[in-house]
JSON list of C-alpha atoms in Angstrom, two decimals:
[
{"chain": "A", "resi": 1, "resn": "UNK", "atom": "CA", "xyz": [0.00, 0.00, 0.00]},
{"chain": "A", "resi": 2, "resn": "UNK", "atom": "CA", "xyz": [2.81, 2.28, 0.83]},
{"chain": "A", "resi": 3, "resn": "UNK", "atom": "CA", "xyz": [3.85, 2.24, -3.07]},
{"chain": "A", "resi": 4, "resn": "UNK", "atom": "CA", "xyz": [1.12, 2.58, -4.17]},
{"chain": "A", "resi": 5, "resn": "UNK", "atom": "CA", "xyz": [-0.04, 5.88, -1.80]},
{"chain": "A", "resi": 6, "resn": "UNK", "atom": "CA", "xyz": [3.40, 7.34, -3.18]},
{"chain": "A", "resi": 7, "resn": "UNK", "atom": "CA", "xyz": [2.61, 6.51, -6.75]},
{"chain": "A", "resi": 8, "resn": "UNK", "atom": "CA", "xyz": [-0.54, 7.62, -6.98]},
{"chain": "A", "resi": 9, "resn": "UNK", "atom": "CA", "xyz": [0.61, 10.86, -4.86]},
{"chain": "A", "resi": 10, "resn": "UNK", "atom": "CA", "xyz": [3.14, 11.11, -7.77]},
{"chain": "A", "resi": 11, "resn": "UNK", "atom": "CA", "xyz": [-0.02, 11.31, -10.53]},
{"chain": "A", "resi": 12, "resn": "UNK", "atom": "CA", "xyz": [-2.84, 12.66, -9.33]},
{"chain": "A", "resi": 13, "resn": "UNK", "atom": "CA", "xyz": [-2.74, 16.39, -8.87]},
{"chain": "A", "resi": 14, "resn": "UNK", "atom": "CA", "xyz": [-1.02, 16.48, -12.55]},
{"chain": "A", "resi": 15, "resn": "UNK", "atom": "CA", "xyz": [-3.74, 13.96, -13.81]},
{"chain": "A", "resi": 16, "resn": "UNK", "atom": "CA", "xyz": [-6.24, 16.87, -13.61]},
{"chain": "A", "resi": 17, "resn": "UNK", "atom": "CA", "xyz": [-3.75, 19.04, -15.58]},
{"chain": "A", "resi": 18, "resn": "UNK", "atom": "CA", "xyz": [-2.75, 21.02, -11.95]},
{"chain": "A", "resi": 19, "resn": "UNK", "atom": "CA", "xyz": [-5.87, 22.87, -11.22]},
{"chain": "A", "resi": 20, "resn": "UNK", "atom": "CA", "xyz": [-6.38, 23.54, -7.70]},
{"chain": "A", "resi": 21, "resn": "UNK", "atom": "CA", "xyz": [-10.22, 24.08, -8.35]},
{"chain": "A", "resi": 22, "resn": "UNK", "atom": "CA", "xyz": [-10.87, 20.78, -10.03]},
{"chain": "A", "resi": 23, "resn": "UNK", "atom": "CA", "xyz": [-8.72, 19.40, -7.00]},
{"chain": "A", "resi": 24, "resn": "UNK", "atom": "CA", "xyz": [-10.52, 21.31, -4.46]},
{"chain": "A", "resi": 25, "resn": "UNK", "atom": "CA", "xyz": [-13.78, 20.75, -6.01]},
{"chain": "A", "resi": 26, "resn": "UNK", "atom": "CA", "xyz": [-12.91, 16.86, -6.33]},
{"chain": "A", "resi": 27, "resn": "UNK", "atom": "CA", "xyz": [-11.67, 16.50, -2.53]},
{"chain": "A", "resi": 28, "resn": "UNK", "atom": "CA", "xyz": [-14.59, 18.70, -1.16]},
{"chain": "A", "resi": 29, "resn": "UNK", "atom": "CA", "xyz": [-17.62, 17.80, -3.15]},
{"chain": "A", "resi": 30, "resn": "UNK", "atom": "CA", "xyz": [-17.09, 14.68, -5.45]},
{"chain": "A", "resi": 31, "resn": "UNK", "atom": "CA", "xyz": [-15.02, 12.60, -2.95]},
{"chain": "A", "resi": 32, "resn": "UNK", "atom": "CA", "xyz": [-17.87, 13.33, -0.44]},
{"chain": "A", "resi": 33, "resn": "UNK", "atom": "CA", "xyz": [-20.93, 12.70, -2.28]},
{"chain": "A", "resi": 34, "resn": "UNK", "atom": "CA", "xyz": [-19.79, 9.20, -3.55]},
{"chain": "A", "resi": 35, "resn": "UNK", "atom": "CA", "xyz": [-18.61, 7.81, -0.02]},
{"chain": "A", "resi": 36, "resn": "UNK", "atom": "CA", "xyz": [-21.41, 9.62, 2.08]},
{"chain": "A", "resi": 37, "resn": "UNK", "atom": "CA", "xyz": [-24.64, 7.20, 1.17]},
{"chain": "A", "resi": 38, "resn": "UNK", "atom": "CA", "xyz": [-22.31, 4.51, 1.71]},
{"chain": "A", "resi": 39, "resn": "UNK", "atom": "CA", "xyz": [-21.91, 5.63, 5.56]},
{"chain": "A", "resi": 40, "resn": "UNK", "atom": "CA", "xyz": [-25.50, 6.58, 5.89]},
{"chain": "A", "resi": 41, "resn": "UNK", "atom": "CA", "xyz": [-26.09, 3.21, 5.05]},
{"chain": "A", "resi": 42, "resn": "UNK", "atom": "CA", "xyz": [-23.69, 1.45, 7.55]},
{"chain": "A", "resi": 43, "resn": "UNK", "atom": "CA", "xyz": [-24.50, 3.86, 9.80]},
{"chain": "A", "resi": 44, "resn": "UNK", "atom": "CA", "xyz": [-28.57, 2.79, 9.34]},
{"chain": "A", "resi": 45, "resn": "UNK", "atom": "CA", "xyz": [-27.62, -0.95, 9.57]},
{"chain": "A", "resi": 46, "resn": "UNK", "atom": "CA", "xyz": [-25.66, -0.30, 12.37]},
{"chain": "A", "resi": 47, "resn": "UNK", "atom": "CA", "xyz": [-28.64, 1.08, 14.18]},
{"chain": "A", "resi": 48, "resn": "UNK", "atom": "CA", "xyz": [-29.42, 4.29, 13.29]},
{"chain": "A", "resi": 49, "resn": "UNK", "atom": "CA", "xyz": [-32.28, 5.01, 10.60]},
{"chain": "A", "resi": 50, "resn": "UNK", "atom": "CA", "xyz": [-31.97, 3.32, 7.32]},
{"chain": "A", "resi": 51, "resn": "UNK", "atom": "CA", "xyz": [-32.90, 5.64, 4.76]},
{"chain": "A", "resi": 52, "resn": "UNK", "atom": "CA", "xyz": [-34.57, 4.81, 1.45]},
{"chain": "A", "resi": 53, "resn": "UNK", "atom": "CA", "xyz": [-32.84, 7.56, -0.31]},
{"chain": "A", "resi": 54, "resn": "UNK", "atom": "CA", "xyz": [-28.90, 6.60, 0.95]},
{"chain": "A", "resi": 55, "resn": "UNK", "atom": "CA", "xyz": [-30.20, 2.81, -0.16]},
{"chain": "A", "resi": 56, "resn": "UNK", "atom": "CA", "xyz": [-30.98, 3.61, -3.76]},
{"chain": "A", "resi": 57, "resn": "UNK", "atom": "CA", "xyz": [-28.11, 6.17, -3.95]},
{"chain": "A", "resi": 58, "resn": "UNK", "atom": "CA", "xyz": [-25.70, 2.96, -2.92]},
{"chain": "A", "resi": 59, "resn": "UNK", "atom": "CA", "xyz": [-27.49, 0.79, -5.30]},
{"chain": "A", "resi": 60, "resn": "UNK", "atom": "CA", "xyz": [-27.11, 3.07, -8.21]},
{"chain": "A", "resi": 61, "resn": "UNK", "atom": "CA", "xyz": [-23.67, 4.13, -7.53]},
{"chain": "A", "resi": 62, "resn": "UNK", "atom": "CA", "xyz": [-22.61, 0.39, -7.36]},
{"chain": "A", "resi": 63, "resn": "UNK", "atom": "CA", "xyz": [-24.99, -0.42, -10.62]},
{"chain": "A", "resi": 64, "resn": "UNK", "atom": "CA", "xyz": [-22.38, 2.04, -12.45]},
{"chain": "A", "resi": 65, "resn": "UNK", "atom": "CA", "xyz": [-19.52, 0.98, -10.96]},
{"chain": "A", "resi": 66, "resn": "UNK", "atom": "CA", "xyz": [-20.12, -2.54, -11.37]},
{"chain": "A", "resi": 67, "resn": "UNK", "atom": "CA", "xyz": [-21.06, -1.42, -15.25]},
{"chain": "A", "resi": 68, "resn": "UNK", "atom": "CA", "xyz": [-17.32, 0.18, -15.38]},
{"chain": "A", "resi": 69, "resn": "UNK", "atom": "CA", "xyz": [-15.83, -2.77, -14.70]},
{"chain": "A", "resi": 70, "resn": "UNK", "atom": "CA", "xyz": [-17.91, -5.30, -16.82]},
{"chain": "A", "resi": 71, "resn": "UNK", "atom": "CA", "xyz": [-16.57, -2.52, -19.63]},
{"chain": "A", "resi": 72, "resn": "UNK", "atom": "CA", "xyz": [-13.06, -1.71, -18.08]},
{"chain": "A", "resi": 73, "resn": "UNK", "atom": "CA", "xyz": [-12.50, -5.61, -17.51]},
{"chain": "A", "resi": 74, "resn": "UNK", "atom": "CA", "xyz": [-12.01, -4.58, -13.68]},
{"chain": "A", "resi": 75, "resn": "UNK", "atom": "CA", "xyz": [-12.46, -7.38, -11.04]},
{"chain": "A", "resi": 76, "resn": "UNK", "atom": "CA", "xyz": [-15.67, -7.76, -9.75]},
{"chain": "A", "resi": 77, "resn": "UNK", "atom": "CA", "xyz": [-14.66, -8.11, -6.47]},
{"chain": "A", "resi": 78, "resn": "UNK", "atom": "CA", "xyz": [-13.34, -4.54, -6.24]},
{"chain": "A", "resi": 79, "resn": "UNK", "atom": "CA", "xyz": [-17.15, -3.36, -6.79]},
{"chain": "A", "resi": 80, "resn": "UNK", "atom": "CA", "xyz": [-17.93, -3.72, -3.04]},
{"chain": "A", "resi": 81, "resn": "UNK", "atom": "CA", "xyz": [-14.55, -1.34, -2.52]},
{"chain": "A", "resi": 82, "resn": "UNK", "atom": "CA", "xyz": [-15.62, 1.66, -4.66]},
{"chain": "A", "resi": 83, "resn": "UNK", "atom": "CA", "xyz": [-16.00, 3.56, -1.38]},
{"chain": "A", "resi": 84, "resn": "UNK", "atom": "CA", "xyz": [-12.55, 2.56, 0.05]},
{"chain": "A", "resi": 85, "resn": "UNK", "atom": "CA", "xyz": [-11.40, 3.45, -3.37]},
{"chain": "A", "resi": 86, "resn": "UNK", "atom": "CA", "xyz": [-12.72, 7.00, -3.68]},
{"chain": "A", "resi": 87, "resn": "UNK", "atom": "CA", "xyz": [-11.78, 7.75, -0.04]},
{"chain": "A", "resi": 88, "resn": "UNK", "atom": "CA", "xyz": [-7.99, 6.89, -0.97]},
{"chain": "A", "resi": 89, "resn": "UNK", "atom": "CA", "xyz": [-7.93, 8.12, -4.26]},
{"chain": "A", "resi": 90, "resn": "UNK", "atom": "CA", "xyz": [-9.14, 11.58, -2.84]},
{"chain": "A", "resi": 91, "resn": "UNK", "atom": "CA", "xyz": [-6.97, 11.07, 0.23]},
{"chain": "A", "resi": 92, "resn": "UNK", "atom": "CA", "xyz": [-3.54, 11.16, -2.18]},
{"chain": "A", "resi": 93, "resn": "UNK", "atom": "CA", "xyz": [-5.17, 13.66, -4.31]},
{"chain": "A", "resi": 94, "resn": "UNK", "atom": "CA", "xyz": [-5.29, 16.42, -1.40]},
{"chain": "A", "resi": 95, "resn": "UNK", "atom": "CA", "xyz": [-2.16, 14.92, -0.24]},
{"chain": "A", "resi": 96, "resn": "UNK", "atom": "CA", "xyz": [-0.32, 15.14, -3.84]},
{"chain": "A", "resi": 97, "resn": "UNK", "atom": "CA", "xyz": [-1.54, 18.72, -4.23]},
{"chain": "A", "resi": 98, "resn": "UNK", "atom": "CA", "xyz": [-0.03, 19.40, -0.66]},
{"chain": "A", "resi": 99, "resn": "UNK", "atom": "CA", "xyz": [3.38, 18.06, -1.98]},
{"chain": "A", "resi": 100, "resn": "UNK", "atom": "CA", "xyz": [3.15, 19.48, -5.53]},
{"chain": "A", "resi": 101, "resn": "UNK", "atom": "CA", "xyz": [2.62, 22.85, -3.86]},
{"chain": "A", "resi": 102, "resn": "UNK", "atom": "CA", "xyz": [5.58, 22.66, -0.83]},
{"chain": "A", "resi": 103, "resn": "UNK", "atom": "CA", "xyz": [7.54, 20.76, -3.66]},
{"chain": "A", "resi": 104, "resn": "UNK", "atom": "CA", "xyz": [8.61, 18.01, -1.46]},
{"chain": "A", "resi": 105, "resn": "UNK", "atom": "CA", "xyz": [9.95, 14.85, -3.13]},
{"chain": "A", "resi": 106, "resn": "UNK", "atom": "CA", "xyz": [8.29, 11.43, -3.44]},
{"chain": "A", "resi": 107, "resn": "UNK", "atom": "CA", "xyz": [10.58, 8.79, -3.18]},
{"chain": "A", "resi": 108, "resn": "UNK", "atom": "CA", "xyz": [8.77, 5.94, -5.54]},
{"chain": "A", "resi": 109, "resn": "UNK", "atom": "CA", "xyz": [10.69, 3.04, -7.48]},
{"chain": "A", "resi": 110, "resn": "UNK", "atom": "CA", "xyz": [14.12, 3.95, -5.35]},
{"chain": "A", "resi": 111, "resn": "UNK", "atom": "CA", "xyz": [13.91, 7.30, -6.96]},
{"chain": "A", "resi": 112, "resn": "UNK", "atom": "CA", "xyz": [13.22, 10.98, -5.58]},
{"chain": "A", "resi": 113, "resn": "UNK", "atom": "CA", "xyz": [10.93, 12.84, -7.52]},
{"chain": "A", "resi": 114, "resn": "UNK", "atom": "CA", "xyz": [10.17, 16.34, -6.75]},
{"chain": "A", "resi": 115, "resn": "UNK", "atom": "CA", "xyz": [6.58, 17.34, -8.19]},
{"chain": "A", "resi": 116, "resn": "UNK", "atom": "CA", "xyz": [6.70, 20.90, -9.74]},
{"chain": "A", "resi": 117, "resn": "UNK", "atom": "CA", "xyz": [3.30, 21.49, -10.90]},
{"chain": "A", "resi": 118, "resn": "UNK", "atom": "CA", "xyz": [1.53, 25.31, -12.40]},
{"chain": "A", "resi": 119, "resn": "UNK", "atom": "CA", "xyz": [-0.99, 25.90, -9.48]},
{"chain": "A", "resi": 120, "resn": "UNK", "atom": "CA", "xyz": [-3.97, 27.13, -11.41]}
]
């Protein structure tokens, strides 16, 4: 897990072409609304109020995942993980915009690698 946090640290501000808005909006508001039903719906089956709406929003958020990797040729065992997924991949997206902009190095593959990205 560790090389893959520092890899995908490495990519992921630069894979949406350095723009701290599409980063910030990402991490803020996309990150959150895809893992959020998920909770409500532990949260319901873990006692608290099972709502219809978090339900159907799980449902149809694994109905596209699971159609993204039927296309993608994914596993279908990482369906159940889309949640975990998005958390991490918006986890080393805040943190490779943090390092992009301090221009620390990532040391991935043996190799330090300092990420110079144009903050837009």
């Amino acid at each position: 897990v560790p090389e893959i946090w520092r890899g995908f640290s490495k990519n992921a501000f630069s894979a949406l072409d350095h723009s701290v808005l599409l980063a910030s909006l990402t991490v803020v508001v996309l990150v959150p609304l895809l893992v959020a039903p998920f909770l409500r719906v532990i949260d319901g089956l873990a006692g608290g109020e099972l709502s219809g709406q978090a339900v159907t929003q799980v449902l149809l958020l694994a109905a596209g995942r699971l159609a993204t990797s039927i296309s993608g040729a994914d596993p279908i065992w990482s369906v159940p993980m889309f949640p975990v997924t998005v958390a991490f991949w918006g986890a080393t997206l805040a943190w490779s915009v943090a390092i992009t902009s301090a221009a620390r190095p990532v040391t991935w593959r043996g190799r330090a690698i300092v990420l110079r990205g144009r903050a837009r």
